[in-house]
Amino acid sequence: MTRVAKILRRYNRRTFSWGDQALKAPAFIPQLPRDMVAAIWTDNADDHFADFITPFQQAGPDVVVCPSASN
């Protein structure tokens, strides 16, 4: 992600990535580029996304929540 973010910055663009993979290894979240956007989603019928959002908010990247029909 760091390499991709560096390339995209040259074109005044930001990295946008699904957050579920990073949540499987939360220790790496603080190493993600701070200017990236993490897209948070779950296929569970959760009524809130706080547990998914908080690790990213604490590390710095912007967050976009992507709910589905099940939640």
CSV table of N, CA and C in Angstrom, one decimal:
chain,number,residue,atom,x,y,z
A,1,MET,N,0.8,-1.2,0.0
A,1,MET,CA,0.0,0.0,0.0
A,1,MET,C,0.9,1.3,0.0
A,2,THR,N,2.0,1.2,0.7
A,2,THR,CA,2.8,2.4,0.8
A,2,THR,C,3.4,2.7,-0.6
A,3,ARG,N,3.8,1.7,-1.3
A,3,ARG,CA,4.3,1.9,-2.7
A,3,ARG,C,3.3,2.5,-3.6
A,4,VAL,N,2.1,1.9,-3.6
A,4,VAL,CA,1.0,2.4,-4.4
A,4,VAL,C,0.7,3.8,-4.1
A,5,ALA,N,0.6,4.1,-2.8
A,5,ALA,CA,0.3,5.5,-2.3
A,5,ALA,C,1.3,6.5,-2.8
A,6,LYS,N,2.6,6.1,-2.8
A,6,LYS,CA,3.7,7.0,-3.3
A,6,LYS,C,3.5,7.3,-4.8
A,7,ILE,N,3.2,6.3,-5.5
A,7,ILE,CA,3.0,6.5,-7.0
A,7,ILE,C,1.7,7.4,-7.2
A,8,LEU,N,0.7,7.2,-6.5
A,8,LEU,CA,-0.6,7.9,-6.7
A,8,LEU,C,-0.4,9.4,-6.3
A,9,ARG,N,0.4,9.7,-5.3
A,9,ARG,CA,0.6,11.0,-4.8
A,9,ARG,C,1.2,11.9,-6.0
A,10,ARG,N,2.0,11.3,-6.8
A,10,ARG,CA,2.6,12.0,-8.0
A,10,ARG,C,1.5,12.6,-8.9
A,11,TYR,N,0.4,11.9,-8.9
A,11,TYR,CA,-0.8,12.3,-9.7
A,11,TYR,C,-1.9,13.0,-8.9
A,12,ASN,N,-1.5,13.4,-7.7
A,12,ASN,CA,-2.5,14.1,-6.8
A,12,ASN,C,-3.7,13.2,-6.6
A,13,ARG,N,-3.5,11.9,-6.4
A,13,ARG,CA,-4.5,10.9,-6.1
A,13,ARG,C,-4.3,10.2,-4.8
A,14,ARG,N,-5.3,9.6,-4.2
A,14,ARG,CA,-5.2,8.9,-3.0
A,14,ARG,C,-5.5,7.4,-3.1
A,15,THR,N,-4.9,6.6,-2.2
A,15,THR,CA,-5.2,5.2,-2.2
A,15,THR,C,-6.5,4.9,-1.5
A,16,PHE,N,-7.3,4.1,-2.1
A,16,PHE,CA,-8.6,3.7,-1.6
A,16,PHE,C,-8.5,2.1,-1.5
A,17,SER,N,-8.8,1.6,-0.3
A,17,SER,CA,-8.6,0.2,-0.1
A,17,SER,C,-9.7,-0.4,0.8
A,18,TRP,N,-10.2,-1.6,0.6
A,18,TRP,CA,-11.1,-2.2,1.5
A,18,TRP,C,-10.4,-2.5,2.8
A,19,GLY,N,-11.0,-2.2,3.9
A,19,GLY,CA,-10.4,-2.4,5.2
A,19,GLY,C,-10.4,-3.7,5.9
A,20,ASP,N,-11.2,-4.6,5.3
A,20,ASP,CA,-11.4,-5.9,6.0
A,20,ASP,C,-10.1,-6.7,6.0
A,21,GLN,N,-9.3,-6.6,5.0
A,21,GLN,CA,-8.0,-7.4,5.0
A,21,GLN,C,-7.1,-6.8,6.1
A,22,ALA,N,-7.0,-5.5,6.3
A,22,ALA,CA,-6.2,-4.9,7.3
A,22,ALA,C,-6.6,-5.3,8.7
A,23,LEU,N,-7.9,-5.5,8.9
A,23,LEU,CA,-8.5,-5.8,10.2
A,23,LEU,C,-8.1,-7.2,10.6
A,24,LYS,N,-7.7,-8.0,9.7
A,24,LYS,CA,-7.2,-9.4,10.0
A,24,LYS,C,-5.8,-9.3,10.7
A,25,ALA,N,-5.1,-8.2,10.4
A,25,ALA,CA,-3.8,-8.0,11.0
A,25,ALA,C,-3.7,-6.6,11.5
A,26,PRO,N,-4.4,-6.2,12.6
A,26,PRO,CA,-4.5,-4.9,13.0
A,26,PRO,C,-3.2,-4.2,13.4
A,27,ALA,N,-2.2,-5.0,13.7
A,27,ALA,CA,-0.9,-4.4,14.1
A,27,ALA,C,-0.3,-3.6,12.9
A,28,PHE,N,-0.7,-3.9,11.7
A,28,PHE,CA,-0.2,-3.3,10.5
A,28,PHE,C,-0.9,-2.0,10.2
A,29,ILE,N,-2.1,-1.8,10.7
A,29,ILE,CA,-2.9,-0.6,10.4
A,29,ILE,C,-2.1,0.7,10.6
A,30,PRO,N,-1.4,0.9,11.7
A,30,PRO,CA,-0.7,2.1,11.9
A,30,PRO,C,0.4,2.4,10.8
A,31,GLN,N,0.8,1.3,10.1
A,31,GLN,CA,1.8,1.5,9.0
A,31,GLN,C,1.2,1.9,7.7
A,32,LEU,N,-0.1,1.9,7.6
A,32,LEU,CA,-0.8,2.2,6.3
A,32,LEU,C,-0.5,3.7,6.1
A,33,PRO,N,-0.6,4.1,4.8
A,33,PRO,CA,-0.4,5.6,4.5
A,33,PRO,C,-1.5,6.4,5.1
A,34,ARG,N,-1.2,7.5,5.8
A,34,ARG,CA,-2.2,8.3,6.5
A,34,ARG,C,-3.1,9.0,5.5
A,35,ASP,N,-2.7,9.1,4.2
A,35,ASP,CA,-3.6,9.8,3.3
A,35,ASP,C,-4.5,8.9,2.5
A,36,MET,N,-4.5,7.6,2.9
A,36,MET,CA,-5.3,6.6,2.2
A,36,MET,C,-6.8,6.7,2.7
A,37,VAL,N,-7.7,6.1,2.0
A,37,VAL,CA,-9.1,6.0,2.5
A,37,VAL,C,-9.4,4.5,2.7
A,38,ALA,N,-9.8,4.1,3.9
A,38,ALA,CA,-10.2,2.8,4.2
A,38,ALA,C,-11.7,2.6,4.0
A,39,ALA,N,-12.1,1.7,3.2
A,39,ALA,CA,-13.5,1.4,2.9
A,39,ALA,C,-13.9,0.2,3.9
A,40,ILE,N,-14.7,0.5,4.8
A,40,ILE,CA,-15.1,-0.5,5.8
A,40,ILE,C,-16.4,-1.1,5.5
A,41,TRP,N,-16.4,-2.5,5.5
A,41,TRP,CA,-17.7,-3.2,5.2
A,41,TRP,C,-17.7,-4.5,6.0
A,42,THR,N,-18.8,-5.1,6.1
A,42,THR,CA,-19.0,-6.4,6.7
A,42,THR,C,-20.2,-7.1,6.1
A,43,ASP,N,-20.2,-8.4,5.9
A,43,ASP,CA,-21.4,-9.0,5.4
A,43,ASP,C,-22.2,-9.6,6.5
A,44,ASN,N,-21.9,-9.3,7.8
A,44,ASN,CA,-22.7,-9.7,8.9
A,44,ASN,C,-23.8,-8.6,9.1
A,45,ALA,N,-24.8,-9.1,9.8
A,45,ALA,CA,-26.0,-8.2,10.1
A,45,ALA,C,-25.7,-7.3,11.3
A,46,ASP,N,-24.6,-6.6,11.3
A,46,ASP,CA,-24.2,-5.7,12.4
A,46,ASP,C,-25.0,-4.4,12.3
A,47,ASP,N,-25.4,-3.8,13.4
A,47,ASP,CA,-26.1,-2.6,13.4
A,47,ASP,C,-25.2,-1.4,13.6
A,48,HIS,N,-23.9,-1.6,13.8
A,48,HIS,CA,-22.9,-0.5,14.0
A,48,HIS,C,-21.6,-1.0,13.4
A,49,PHE,N,-20.8,0.0,13.1
A,49,PHE,CA,-19.5,-0.3,12.5
A,49,PHE,C,-18.3,0.2,13.4
A,50,ALA,N,-18.6,0.5,14.6
A,50,ALA,CA,-17.5,1.1,15.5
A,50,ALA,C,-16.3,0.2,15.6
A,51,ASP,N,-16.5,-1.1,15.8
A,51,ASP,CA,-15.4,-2.0,15.9
A,51,ASP,C,-14.5,-2.0,14.7
A,52,PHE,N,-15.1,-1.8,13.5
A,52,PHE,CA,-14.4,-1.8,12.3
A,52,PHE,C,-13.7,-0.5,12.0
A,53,ILE,N,-14.3,0.6,12.4
A,53,ILE,CA,-13.8,2.0,12.1
A,53,ILE,C,-12.7,2.4,13.1
A,54,THR,N,-12.9,2.1,14.4
A,54,THR,CA,-11.9,2.6,15.4
A,54,THR,C,-10.5,2.4,15.1
A,55,PRO,N,-10.0,1.2,14.7
A,55,PRO,CA,-8.6,1.0,14.5
A,55,PRO,C,-8.0,1.9,13.4
A,56,PHE,N,-8.8,2.2,12.4
A,56,PHE,CA,-8.4,3.1,11.3
A,56,PHE,C,-8.4,4.6,11.8
A,57,GLN,N,-9.4,5.0,12.5
A,57,GLN,CA,-9.5,6.3,13.1
A,57,GLN,C,-8.3,6.6,14.0
A,58,GLN,N,-7.9,5.7,14.8
A,58,GLN,CA,-6.8,5.8,15.7
A,58,GLN,C,-5.4,5.9,14.9
A,59,ALA,N,-5.4,5.3,13.8
A,59,ALA,CA,-4.1,5.3,13.0
A,59,ALA,C,-4.0,6.5,12.0
A,60,GLY,N,-5.1,7.1,11.7
A,60,GLY,CA,-5.1,8.3,10.8
A,60,GLY,C,-5.7,8.3,9.5
A,61,PRO,N,-5.9,7.1,8.8
A,61,PRO,CA,-6.5,7.2,7.5
A,61,PRO,C,-8.0,7.6,7.6
A,62,ASP,N,-8.5,8.2,6.5
A,62,ASP,CA,-9.9,8.5,6.4
A,62,ASP,C,-10.7,7.2,6.3
A,63,VAL,N,-11.9,7.2,6.7
A,63,VAL,CA,-12.7,6.0,6.6
A,63,VAL,C,-14.0,6.3,5.9
A,64,VAL,N,-14.5,5.4,5.0
A,64,VAL,CA,-15.8,5.4,4.4
A,64,VAL,C,-16.5,4.1,4.8
A,65,VAL,N,-17.7,4.2,5.3
A,65,VAL,CA,-18.5,3.0,5.6
A,65,VAL,C,-19.3,2.6,4.4
A,66,CYS,N,-19.2,1.3,4.1
A,66,CYS,CA,-20.0,0.8,3.0
A,66,CYS,C,-21.0,-0.3,3.4
A,67,PRO,N,-22.1,0.1,3.9
A,67,PRO,CA,-23.1,-0.8,4.4
A,67,PRO,C,-23.7,-1.6,3.2
A,68,SER,N,-24.4,-2.7,3.6
A,68,SER,CA,-25.1,-3.5,2.6
A,68,SER,C,-26.5,-3.7,3.0
A,69,ALA,N,-27.3,-4.4,2.2
A,69,ALA,CA,-28.7,-4.6,2.5
A,69,ALA,C,-28.9,-5.4,3.8
A,70,SER,N,-27.9,-6.2,4.2
A,70,SER,CA,-28.0,-7.0,5.4
A,70,SER,C,-27.7,-6.2,6.7
A,71,ASN,N,-27.1,-5.0,6.5
A,71,ASN,CA,-26.8,-4.3,7.7
A,71,ASN,C,-27.1,-2.8,7.5
